[in-house]
Amino acid sequence: MHTGWSLDDLVQHCVKEIAWDGAQGSDKARLWAFARGYINARHAPGTNKDGDEGDPLDARLQDYLWRMLVKQPQITLTTAAALSQTTHKPTAPIKKTASTNNPAALACAEGEERLVADFAYRRQLIAGGNDMSAITDSTWRVLEAIGRRRERGITQVELHQTLNIGAQSVFHIIKRLSSFNLVKKVNLVFQRNSTNLCLHTNYAALNDSYKAQLIMIKQKQQAEQNKRKRKRTTDDEEDDDDDDDDEMAEQLNTFTAALLKGQTQERWQSNLVRQGVTDILATVPDRTMPIRELRQKLLAHAGHSDCIKWFRRTIRYLIHKGHLESLEMPRADGTGVEKVARLLVPFVASTGSVMSSGTGGAQMIGIGPGARVDTAMLDSGDGMAMQHAPDIQIYWCVRKAGIRGITVQELAHQLGHPGHKILQRHLDVLSEAATTNRQILRNTSMAIDADKVARIVRAVEFAGRMRRYRYFVPEAYEQFLKQEGLSPASKQAKAATSSASTTKHTVAVRCMACMCINLACV
DNA sequence: CTGCGTCGCATAAATATGGA
DNA sequence: TCCATATTTATGCGACGCAG
């Protein structure tokens, strides 16, 4: 934690970074990024913002740095054009032609100058003291690619695609490399696919996903310790259990709260929930608890439809995998039966899991027709992606649409064209009140606070004879009405009629999309 | 009859494994 | 290192039963 830095140190830092960039080397823009990273990291946190308003890396420093670097024995000055022709590698005839989509080569102009570290130095830095005879050409290429993407890691899929190596071979190579302790793997689940993020060991500790994995492992170990303690003494460790539960519950609450507010990038972590469920069950008598109670204990927003869906899915998954069994038990107050869950085998996250702790602006990622698990989501700068429940994805899309609203067609497009039926169903549910309260809502005529209960607003718009729905977040809908000079007086009617009644409250307004359409609220 | 929730089967995409 | 195949994890959707 030095608050100062020296020019020599800066130069050495850049030499290393260039070496990490591999055979393609680094261009000037990247070099300046390295230097800025170095300088900022060594400034005291408070001083670098207002203290020096100007760029700490001014033209003079840039010039100096460049001249010093060119002089370094390990560094060669070359151009992008030269790099694309020569293979520049003492080891093997690697088919550079195969990787024409090399981003580094394409990104810079033909004559762009690049600094490249020599092979021996790079090898020492990236492969450490490992015997190079054990590292074959393909292995080296993979290792180098991982090194190049050291900050955010690279997925197995990307390695397979960019290096033109079979997916299975990539798997083997990664396995080998992790046996040398050069590479760390982190499992990601994204939409319907799961993949591994590969990180160079030296940089793994900087990655949020890897940190999350370590936290999970630590939690697992603590849970095991607690269990062992519990076996020995049953009464004295209650406090520990409570603390543990509180900690877990708190973490989960943060997740749900943040998720539902849509103000964060924290991704819901299904493994965390699964583990939370079994951890709680492990501490109660008979390892049995009503599912409803379990949900309330685990989640701060247990009444939200999002939570209910997620939770139901989680329970179902755990039952399917043999961790839980579901039983019918009479209620304590004697009014019928309710479902309870009994723990059979505690769930333990095996391959680690992922959550993001990014700090950038909240944004939806990975949803779209071409969404993939690789660059699209990682390049968005917020680290990791997690699989989302469809309703949450829908909700966020509607939210993102804001005052303009969104039609089913647009929604379907944004979500990568899921099944028509399933989409409609989720929309039905979301535009109604929370599912558990439906009974109450139907039977009551009192005013319903739609802002609190309904998640999204469904409005119908007419264009000639055509009729279609448009969905809004409640706040956005209010805003829309205000903009059109209308009072949101239809709120009650809207909530009351959304389920069964046929009465319609119609308002003639201008549609934001077409500017000439009547919009009616149903 | 209708709406809703649950169950089970089919499918997809990626990883993991073992033999050549 | 490649090939064929198993496994894992998640989604899509129809069938079925229940309650109003």
PDB file of C-alpha atoms in Angstrom, chain A residues 253-509:
ATOM      1  CA  ASN A 253     -32.150 -10.362   1.958  1.00  0.00           C
ATOM      2  CA  THR A 254     -29.701  -8.008   0.393  1.00  0.00           C
ATOM      3  CA  PHE A 255     -29.945  -9.986  -2.784  1.00  0.00           C
ATOM      4  CA  THR A 256     -33.708  -9.977  -2.930  1.00  0.00           C
ATOM      5  CA  ALA A 257     -34.070  -6.384  -1.918  1.00  0.00           C
ATOM      6  CA  ALA A 258     -31.570  -5.246  -4.482  1.00  0.00           C
ATOM      7  CA  LEU A 259     -33.011  -7.481  -7.119  1.00  0.00           C
ATOM      8  CA  LEU A 260     -36.531  -6.284  -6.666  1.00  0.00           C
ATOM      9  CA  LYS A 261     -35.530  -2.677  -6.589  1.00  0.00           C
ATOM     10  CA  GLY A 262     -33.714  -3.216  -9.832  1.00  0.00           C
ATOM     11  CA  GLN A 263     -31.084  -0.833  -8.595  1.00  0.00           C
ATOM     12  CA  THR A 264     -28.209  -3.156  -8.505  1.00  0.00           C
ATOM     13  CA  GLN A 265     -26.307  -5.662 -10.460  1.00  0.00           C
ATOM     14  CA  GLU A 266     -26.286  -8.252  -7.770  1.00  0.00           C
ATOM     15  CA  ARG A 267     -27.378 -11.407  -9.422  1.00  0.00           C
ATOM     16  CA  TRP A 268     -29.636 -13.812  -7.702  1.00  0.00           C
ATOM     17  CA  GLN A 269     -27.623 -16.793  -6.725  1.00  0.00           C
ATOM     18  CA  SER A 270     -29.562 -19.984  -6.907  1.00  0.00           C
ATOM     19  CA  ASN A 271     -26.889 -22.058  -5.216  1.00  0.00           C
ATOM     20  CA  LEU A 272     -26.908 -19.649  -2.357  1.00  0.00           C
ATOM     21  CA  VAL A 273     -30.628 -20.072  -1.926  1.00  0.00           C
ATOM     22  CA  ARG A 274     -30.378 -23.813  -2.160  1.00  0.00           C
ATOM     23  CA  GLN A 275     -27.704 -23.872   0.441  1.00  0.00           C
ATOM     24  CA  GLY A 276     -29.676 -21.457   2.585  1.00  0.00           C
ATOM     25  CA  VAL A 277     -32.715 -23.696   2.471  1.00  0.00           C
ATOM     26  CA  THR A 278     -30.880 -26.787   3.549  1.00  0.00           C
ATOM     27  CA  ASP A 279     -28.856 -24.931   6.150  1.00  0.00           C
ATOM     28  CA  ILE A 280     -31.971 -23.654   7.821  1.00  0.00           C
ATOM     29  CA  LEU A 281     -33.668 -27.017   7.702  1.00  0.00           C
ATOM     30  CA  ALA A 282     -30.624 -28.639   9.241  1.00  0.00           C
ATOM     31  CA  THR A 283     -31.055 -26.596  12.393  1.00  0.00           C
ATOM     32  CA  VAL A 284     -34.743 -27.162  13.100  1.00  0.00           C
ATOM     33  CA  PRO A 285     -36.283 -30.130  14.923  1.00  0.00           C
ATOM     34  CA  ASP A 286     -37.085 -33.077  12.678  1.00  0.00           C
ATOM     35  CA  ARG A 287     -35.405 -31.160   9.871  1.00  0.00           C
ATOM     36  CA  THR A 288     -38.898 -30.264   8.853  1.00  0.00           C
ATOM     37  CA  MET A 289     -40.518 -26.917   8.254  1.00  0.00           C
ATOM     38  CA  PRO A 290     -43.570 -25.652   6.402  1.00  0.00           C
ATOM     39  CA  ILE A 291     -42.461 -24.405   2.996  1.00  0.00           C
ATOM     40  CA  ARG A 292     -44.227 -21.128   3.509  1.00  0.00           C
ATOM     41  CA  GLU A 293     -42.477 -20.522   6.790  1.00  0.00           C
ATOM     42  CA  LEU A 294     -39.179 -21.454   5.260  1.00  0.00           C
ATOM     43  CA  ARG A 295     -39.671 -18.892   2.562  1.00  0.00           C
ATOM     44  CA  GLN A 296     -40.504 -16.200   5.072  1.00  0.00           C
ATOM     45  CA  LYS A 297     -37.505 -17.018   7.165  1.00  0.00           C
ATOM     46  CA  LEU A 298     -35.188 -16.989   4.210  1.00  0.00           C
ATOM     47  CA  LEU A 299     -36.352 -14.047   2.173  1.00  0.00           C
ATOM     48  CA  ALA A 300     -37.037 -10.491   3.150  1.00  0.00           C
ATOM     49  CA  HIS A 301     -39.536 -10.003   0.356  1.00  0.00           C
ATOM     50  CA  ALA A 302     -41.159 -13.377   0.790  1.00  0.00           C
ATOM     51  CA  GLY A 303     -44.523 -12.094  -0.360  1.00  0.00           C
ATOM     52  CA  HIS A 304     -43.313 -10.882  -3.715  1.00  0.00           C
ATOM     53  CA  SER A 305     -44.305 -12.988  -6.646  1.00  0.00           C
ATOM     54  CA  ASP A 306     -40.713 -12.993  -7.851  1.00  0.00           C
ATOM     55  CA  CYS A 307     -39.594 -14.490  -4.600  1.00  0.00           C
ATOM     56  CA  ILE A 308     -42.384 -16.996  -4.539  1.00  0.00           C
ATOM     57  CA  LYS A 309     -41.562 -18.220  -8.003  1.00  0.00           C
ATOM     58  CA  TRP A 310     -37.896 -18.434  -7.331  1.00  0.00           C
ATOM     59  CA  PHE A 311     -38.460 -20.172  -4.112  1.00  0.00           C
ATOM     60  CA  ARG A 312     -40.872 -22.681  -5.542  1.00  0.00           C
ATOM     61  CA  ARG A 313     -38.431 -23.460  -8.289  1.00  0.00           C
ATOM     62  CA  THR A 314     -35.652 -23.906  -5.786  1.00  0.00           C
ATOM     63  CA  ILE A 315     -37.700 -26.267  -3.640  1.00  0.00           C
ATOM     64  CA  ARG A 316     -38.707 -28.246  -6.660  1.00  0.00           C
ATOM     65  CA  TYR A 317     -35.126 -28.519  -7.765  1.00  0.00           C
ATOM     66  CA  LEU A 318     -34.023 -29.685  -4.323  1.00  0.00           C
ATOM     67  CA  ILE A 319     -36.771 -32.289  -4.214  1.00  0.00           C
ATOM     68  CA  HIS A 320     -35.841 -33.457  -7.664  1.00  0.00           C
ATOM     69  CA  LYS A 321     -32.233 -33.849  -6.653  1.00  0.00           C
ATOM     70  CA  GLY A 322     -33.136 -35.753  -3.508  1.00  0.00           C
ATOM     71  CA  HIS A 323     -32.127 -33.088  -1.018  1.00  0.00           C
ATOM     72  CA  LEU A 324     -35.650 -32.566   0.257  1.00  0.00           C
ATOM     73  CA  GLU A 325     -38.910 -34.361   0.413  1.00  0.00           C
ATOM     74  CA  SER A 326     -42.271 -32.699   0.411  1.00  0.00           C
ATOM     75  CA  LEU A 327     -44.957 -33.832   2.835  1.00  0.00           C
ATOM     76  CA  GLU A 328     -48.502 -32.873   3.696  1.00  0.00           C
ATOM     77  CA  MET A 329     -48.891 -32.002   7.356  1.00  0.00           C
ATOM     78  CA  PRO A 330     -51.866 -30.742   9.331  1.00  0.00           C
ATOM     79  CA  ARG A 331     -51.612 -27.082  10.240  1.00  0.00           C
ATOM     80  CA  ALA A 332     -50.908 -26.141  13.817  1.00  0.00           C
ATOM     81  CA  ASP A 333     -54.248 -24.374  14.161  1.00  0.00           C
ATOM     82  CA  GLY A 334     -56.125 -27.357  12.800  1.00  0.00           C
ATOM     83  CA  THR A 335     -57.317 -25.657   9.634  1.00  0.00           C
ATOM     84  CA  GLY A 336     -56.481 -28.152   6.971  1.00  0.00           C
ATOM     85  CA  VAL A 337     -53.080 -29.206   5.756  1.00  0.00           C
ATOM     86  CA  GLU A 338     -50.040 -27.476   4.394  1.00  0.00           C
ATOM     87  CA  LYS A 339     -46.937 -28.565   2.590  1.00  0.00           C
ATOM     88  CA  VAL A 340     -43.791 -29.010   4.567  1.00  0.00           C
ATOM     89  CA  ALA A 341     -40.272 -29.727   3.436  1.00  0.00           C
ATOM     90  CA  ARG A 342     -38.029 -32.227   5.130  1.00  0.00           C
ATOM     91  CA  LEU A 343     -34.303 -32.195   4.678  1.00  0.00           C
ATOM     92  CA  LEU A 344     -32.815 -35.459   3.472  1.00  0.00           C
ATOM     93  CA  VAL A 345     -29.359 -34.481   2.259  1.00  0.00           C
ATOM     94  CA  PRO A 346     -27.907 -30.993   2.719  1.00  0.00           C
ATOM     95  CA  PHE A 347     -27.164 -29.173  -0.485  1.00  0.00           C
ATOM     96  CA  VAL A 348     -23.547 -28.247  -0.978  1.00  0.00           C
ATOM     97  CA  ALA A 349     -22.501 -26.099  -3.886  1.00  0.00           C
ATOM     98  CA  SER A 350     -20.025 -28.389  -5.557  1.00  0.00           C
ATOM     99  CA  THR A 351     -18.387 -26.455  -8.340  1.00  0.00           C
ATOM    100  CA  GLY A 352     -18.634 -23.123  -6.693  1.00  0.00           C
ATOM    101  CA  SER A 353     -20.913 -20.440  -7.893  1.00  0.00           C
ATOM    102  CA  VAL A 354     -21.137 -16.954  -8.996  1.00  0.00           C
ATOM    103  CA  MET A 355     -22.375 -13.680  -7.902  1.00  0.00           C
ATOM    104  CA  SER A 356     -21.437 -10.302  -9.049  1.00  0.00           C
ATOM    105  CA  SER A 357     -20.327  -7.421  -6.976  1.00  0.00           C
ATOM    106  CA  GLY A 358     -19.808  -5.006  -9.784  1.00  0.00           C
ATOM    107  CA  THR A 359     -19.987  -1.327  -9.151  1.00  0.00           C
ATOM    108  CA  GLY A 360     -21.006   0.160 -12.474  1.00  0.00           C
ATOM    109  CA  GLY A 361     -24.433   1.333 -13.500  1.00  0.00           C
ATOM    110  CA  ALA A 362     -27.171  -1.219 -13.401  1.00  0.00           C
ATOM    111  CA  GLN A 363     -27.962  -2.645 -16.764  1.00  0.00           C
ATOM    112  CA  MET A 364     -29.568  -5.701 -18.144  1.00  0.00           C
ATOM    113  CA  ILE A 365     -27.136  -8.002 -19.708  1.00  0.00           C
ATOM    114  CA  GLY A 366     -27.253 -11.048 -21.834  1.00  0.00           C
ATOM    115  CA  ILE A 367     -30.857 -10.748 -22.845  1.00  0.00           C
ATOM    116  CA  GLY A 368     -31.314 -10.669 -26.525  1.00  0.00           C
ATOM    117  CA  PRO A 369     -31.438 -12.872 -29.525  1.00  0.00           C
ATOM    118  CA  GLY A 370     -27.700 -13.082 -29.940  1.00  0.00           C
ATOM    119  CA  ALA A 371     -26.885 -13.208 -26.278  1.00  0.00           C
ATOM    120  CA  ARG A 372     -24.090 -15.536 -25.476  1.00  0.00           C
ATOM    121  CA  VAL A 373     -22.303 -16.506 -22.394  1.00  0.00           C
ATOM    122  CA  ASP A 374     -19.032 -14.980 -23.468  1.00  0.00           C
ATOM    123  CA  THR A 375     -17.944 -11.563 -24.559  1.00  0.00           C
ATOM    124  CA  ALA A 376     -21.318  -9.925 -24.773  1.00  0.00           C
ATOM    125  CA  MET A 377     -21.892 -10.168 -21.101  1.00  0.00           C
ATOM    126  CA  LEU A 378     -18.327  -9.872 -19.940  1.00  0.00           C
ATOM    127  CA  ASP A 379     -17.623  -6.867 -22.095  1.00  0.00           C
ATOM    128  CA  SER A 380     -20.536  -5.042 -20.638  1.00  0.00           C
ATOM    129  CA  GLY A 381     -18.147  -4.334 -17.822  1.00  0.00           C
ATOM    130  CA  ASP A 382     -20.198  -5.593 -14.973  1.00  0.00           C
ATOM    131  CA  GLY A 383     -18.457  -8.852 -14.542  1.00  0.00           C
ATOM    132  CA  MET A 384     -20.673 -11.851 -14.319  1.00  0.00           C
ATOM    133  CA  ALA A 385     -24.042 -12.965 -15.441  1.00  0.00           C
ATOM    134  CA  MET A 386     -26.503 -15.147 -13.696  1.00  0.00           C
ATOM    135  CA  GLN A 387     -29.466 -16.998 -14.882  1.00  0.00           C
ATOM    136  CA  HIS A 388     -32.637 -15.089 -14.192  1.00  0.00           C
ATOM    137  CA  ALA A 389     -36.142 -16.321 -13.769  1.00  0.00           C
ATOM    138  CA  PRO A 390     -38.195 -15.367 -16.814  1.00  0.00           C
ATOM    139  CA  ASP A 391     -40.512 -13.157 -14.835  1.00  0.00           C
ATOM    140  CA  ILE A 392     -37.617 -11.119 -13.583  1.00  0.00           C
ATOM    141  CA  GLN A 393     -36.222 -10.768 -17.060  1.00  0.00           C
ATOM    142  CA  ILE A 394     -39.619  -9.627 -18.270  1.00  0.00           C
ATOM    143  CA  TYR A 395     -40.016  -7.205 -15.426  1.00  0.00           C
ATOM    144  CA  TRP A 396     -36.690  -5.620 -16.117  1.00  0.00           C
ATOM    145  CA  CYS A 397     -37.409  -5.301 -19.789  1.00  0.00           C
ATOM    146  CA  VAL A 398     -40.669  -3.542 -19.013  1.00  0.00           C
ATOM    147  CA  ARG A 399     -38.921  -1.358 -16.525  1.00  0.00           C
ATOM    148  CA  LYS A 400     -36.253  -0.483 -19.021  1.00  0.00           C
ATOM    149  CA  ALA A 401     -38.880   0.503 -21.563  1.00  0.00           C
ATOM    150  CA  GLY A 402     -39.955   3.238 -19.152  1.00  0.00           C
ATOM    151  CA  ILE A 403     -42.596   5.707 -20.115  1.00  0.00           C
ATOM    152  CA  ARG A 404     -42.854   4.395 -23.639  1.00  0.00           C
ATOM    153  CA  GLY A 405     -44.008   0.997 -22.494  1.00  0.00           C
ATOM    154  CA  ILE A 406     -43.372  -2.182 -24.384  1.00  0.00           C
ATOM    155  CA  THR A 407     -45.472  -4.511 -26.505  1.00  0.00           C
ATOM    156  CA  VAL A 408     -45.457  -8.266 -26.380  1.00  0.00           C
ATOM    157  CA  GLN A 409     -43.709  -8.413 -29.727  1.00  0.00           C
ATOM    158  CA  GLU A 410     -40.928  -6.124 -28.598  1.00  0.00           C
ATOM    159  CA  LEU A 411     -40.639  -8.032 -25.385  1.00  0.00           C
ATOM    160  CA  ALA A 412     -40.438 -11.341 -27.187  1.00  0.00           C
ATOM    161  CA  HIS A 413     -37.701  -9.952 -29.370  1.00  0.00           C
ATOM    162  CA  GLN A 414     -35.700  -8.639 -26.453  1.00  0.00           C
ATOM    163  CA  LEU A 415     -35.949 -11.928 -24.631  1.00  0.00           C
ATOM    164  CA  GLY A 416     -34.756 -13.948 -27.571  1.00  0.00           C
ATOM    165  CA  HIS A 417     -38.208 -15.153 -28.652  1.00  0.00           C
ATOM    166  CA  PRO A 418     -39.270 -17.449 -25.884  1.00  0.00           C
ATOM    167  CA  GLY A 419     -42.427 -19.480 -26.247  1.00  0.00           C
ATOM    168  CA  HIS A 420     -45.468 -17.357 -26.896  1.00  0.00           C
ATOM    169  CA  LYS A 421     -47.507 -19.147 -24.319  1.00  0.00           C
ATOM    170  CA  ILE A 422     -45.017 -18.913 -21.542  1.00  0.00           C
ATOM    171  CA  LEU A 423     -44.413 -15.245 -22.173  1.00  0.00           C
ATOM    172  CA  GLN A 424     -48.103 -14.453 -22.126  1.00  0.00           C
ATOM    173  CA  ARG A 425     -48.532 -16.359 -18.952  1.00  0.00           C
ATOM    174  CA  HIS A 426     -45.780 -14.536 -17.153  1.00  0.00           C
ATOM    175  CA  LEU A 427     -47.210 -11.250 -18.333  1.00  0.00           C
ATOM    176  CA  ASP A 428     -50.611 -12.228 -17.046  1.00  0.00           C
ATOM    177  CA  VAL A 429     -49.180 -13.020 -13.674  1.00  0.00           C
ATOM    178  CA  LEU A 430     -47.019  -9.935 -13.514  1.00  0.00           C
ATOM    179  CA  SER A 431     -49.790  -7.615 -14.536  1.00  0.00           C
ATOM    180  CA  GLU A 432     -52.069  -9.061 -11.949  1.00  0.00           C
ATOM    181  CA  ALA A 433     -51.501  -8.716  -8.246  1.00  0.00           C
ATOM    182  CA  ALA A 434     -49.191 -10.950  -6.321  1.00  0.00           C
ATOM    183  CA  THR A 435     -50.348 -14.494  -6.820  1.00  0.00           C
ATOM    184  CA  THR A 436     -50.846 -15.402  -3.206  1.00  0.00           C
ATOM    185  CA  ASN A 437     -53.160 -12.457  -2.632  1.00  0.00           C
ATOM    186  CA  ARG A 438     -55.367 -13.139  -5.572  1.00  0.00           C
ATOM    187  CA  GLN A 439     -58.089 -14.575  -3.457  1.00  0.00           C
ATOM    188  CA  ILE A 440     -58.221 -11.526  -1.290  1.00  0.00           C
ATOM    189  CA  LEU A 441     -58.084  -9.223  -4.238  1.00  0.00           C
ATOM    190  CA  ARG A 442     -60.943 -10.852  -6.033  1.00  0.00           C
ATOM    191  CA  ASN A 443     -63.225 -10.835  -3.078  1.00  0.00           C
ATOM    192  CA  THR A 444     -62.613  -7.352  -1.922  1.00  0.00           C
ATOM    193  CA  SER A 445     -64.011  -4.214  -3.423  1.00  0.00           C
ATOM    194  CA  MET A 446     -61.794  -1.901  -1.487  1.00  0.00           C
ATOM    195  CA  ALA A 447     -59.232   0.230  -3.165  1.00  0.00           C
ATOM    196  CA  ILE A 448     -56.083  -1.553  -4.063  1.00  0.00           C
ATOM    197  CA  ASP A 449     -52.828   0.233  -4.131  1.00  0.00           C
ATOM    198  CA  ALA A 450     -51.766  -0.858  -7.552  1.00  0.00           C
ATOM    199  CA  ASP A 451     -48.350   0.645  -7.140  1.00  0.00           C
ATOM    200  CA  LYS A 452     -47.573  -1.672  -4.325  1.00  0.00           C
ATOM    201  CA  VAL A 453     -49.279  -4.826  -5.400  1.00  0.00           C
ATOM    202  CA  ALA A 454     -49.266  -4.937  -9.157  1.00  0.00           C
ATOM    203  CA  ARG A 455     -45.862  -5.301 -10.663  1.00  0.00           C
ATOM    204  CA  ILE A 456     -46.593  -4.046 -14.166  1.00  0.00           C
ATOM    205  CA  VAL A 457     -49.503  -2.290 -15.785  1.00  0.00           C
ATOM    206  CA  ARG A 458     -51.199  -3.679 -18.847  1.00  0.00           C
ATOM    207  CA  ALA A 459     -52.812  -1.166 -21.134  1.00  0.00           C
ATOM    208  CA  VAL A 460     -54.529  -1.917 -24.392  1.00  0.00           C
ATOM    209  CA  GLU A 461     -54.044   0.279 -27.410  1.00  0.00           C
ATOM    210  CA  PHE A 462     -56.112   0.438 -30.571  1.00  0.00           C
ATOM    211  CA  ALA A 463     -54.717   1.150 -33.981  1.00  0.00           C
ATOM    212  CA  GLY A 464     -57.594   1.057 -36.396  1.00  0.00           C
ATOM    213  CA  ARG A 465     -59.061  -2.362 -35.931  1.00  0.00           C
ATOM    214  CA  MET A 466     -55.913  -3.782 -34.466  1.00  0.00           C
ATOM    215  CA  ARG A 467     -55.672  -4.131 -30.753  1.00  0.00           C
ATOM    216  CA  ARG A 468     -52.619  -4.896 -28.725  1.00  0.00           C
ATOM    217  CA  TYR A 469     -51.282  -4.684 -25.235  1.00  0.00           C
ATOM    218  CA  ARG A 470     -48.585  -2.433 -23.974  1.00  0.00           C
ATOM    219  CA  TYR A 471     -46.896  -2.947 -20.635  1.00  0.00           C
ATOM    220  CA  PHE A 472     -45.560  -0.376 -18.207  1.00  0.00           C
ATOM    221  CA  VAL A 473     -43.968  -0.279 -14.807  1.00  0.00           C
ATOM    222  CA  PRO A 474     -46.491   1.454 -12.502  1.00  0.00           C
ATOM    223  CA  GLU A 475     -44.317   4.524 -12.006  1.00  0.00           C
ATOM    224  CA  ALA A 476     -43.759   4.874 -15.704  1.00  0.00           C
ATOM    225  CA  TYR A 477     -47.469   4.516 -16.310  1.00  0.00           C
ATOM    226  CA  GLU A 478     -48.245   7.269 -13.829  1.00  0.00           C
ATOM    227  CA  GLN A 479     -45.751   9.445 -15.584  1.00  0.00           C
ATOM    228  CA  PHE A 480     -47.246   8.602 -18.917  1.00  0.00           C
ATOM    229  CA  LEU A 481     -50.706   9.561 -17.745  1.00  0.00           C
ATOM    230  CA  LYS A 482     -49.428  12.770 -16.257  1.00  0.00           C
ATOM    231  CA  GLN A 483     -47.721  13.641 -19.470  1.00  0.00           C
ATOM    232  CA  GLU A 484     -50.956  13.080 -21.315  1.00  0.00           C
ATOM    233  CA  GLY A 485     -52.808  15.239 -18.828  1.00  0.00           C
ATOM    234  CA  LEU A 486     -54.791  12.414 -17.340  1.00  0.00           C
ATOM    235  CA  SER A 487     -55.338  11.560 -13.753  1.00  0.00           C
ATOM    236  CA  PRO A 488     -54.660   7.991 -12.792  1.00  0.00           C
ATOM    237  CA  ALA A 489     -58.223   7.608 -11.589  1.00  0.00           C
ATOM    238  CA  SER A 490     -58.581   4.267 -13.232  1.00  0.00           C
ATOM    239  CA  LYS A 491     -56.352   2.612 -10.738  1.00  0.00           C
ATOM    240  CA  GLN A 492     -59.090   0.881  -8.854  1.00  0.00           C
ATOM    241  CA  ALA A 493     -60.912  -0.229 -11.917  1.00  0.00           C
ATOM    242  CA  LYS A 494     -57.690  -1.486 -13.366  1.00  0.00           C
ATOM    243  CA  ALA A 495     -56.827  -3.606 -10.391  1.00  0.00           C
ATOM    244  CA  ALA A 496     -60.314  -4.884  -9.890  1.00  0.00           C
ATOM    245  CA  THR A 497     -60.941  -5.807 -13.475  1.00  0.00           C
ATOM    246  CA  SER A 498     -57.612  -7.193 -14.415  1.00  0.00           C
ATOM    247  CA  SER A 499     -58.594 -10.659 -13.322  1.00  0.00           C
ATOM    248  CA  ALA A 500     -62.110 -11.555 -14.235  1.00  0.00           C
ATOM    249  CA  SER A 501     -64.495  -8.699 -14.788  1.00  0.00           C
ATOM    250  CA  THR A 502     -65.324  -7.540 -18.266  1.00  0.00           C
ATOM    251  CA  THR A 503     -65.814  -3.867 -17.531  1.00  0.00           C
ATOM    252  CA  LYS A 504     -63.268  -1.702 -19.218  1.00  0.00           C
ATOM    253  CA  HIS A 505     -62.140   1.706 -18.347  1.00  0.00           C
ATOM    254  CA  THR A 506     -61.282   3.441 -21.535  1.00  0.00           C
ATOM    255  CA  VAL A 507     -59.279   6.583 -21.910  1.00  0.00           C
ATOM    256  CA  ALA A 508     -58.496   8.262 -25.166  1.00  0.00           C
ATOM    257  CA  VAL A 509     -54.900   9.239 -25.223  1.00  0.00           C
TER     258      VAL A 509
END
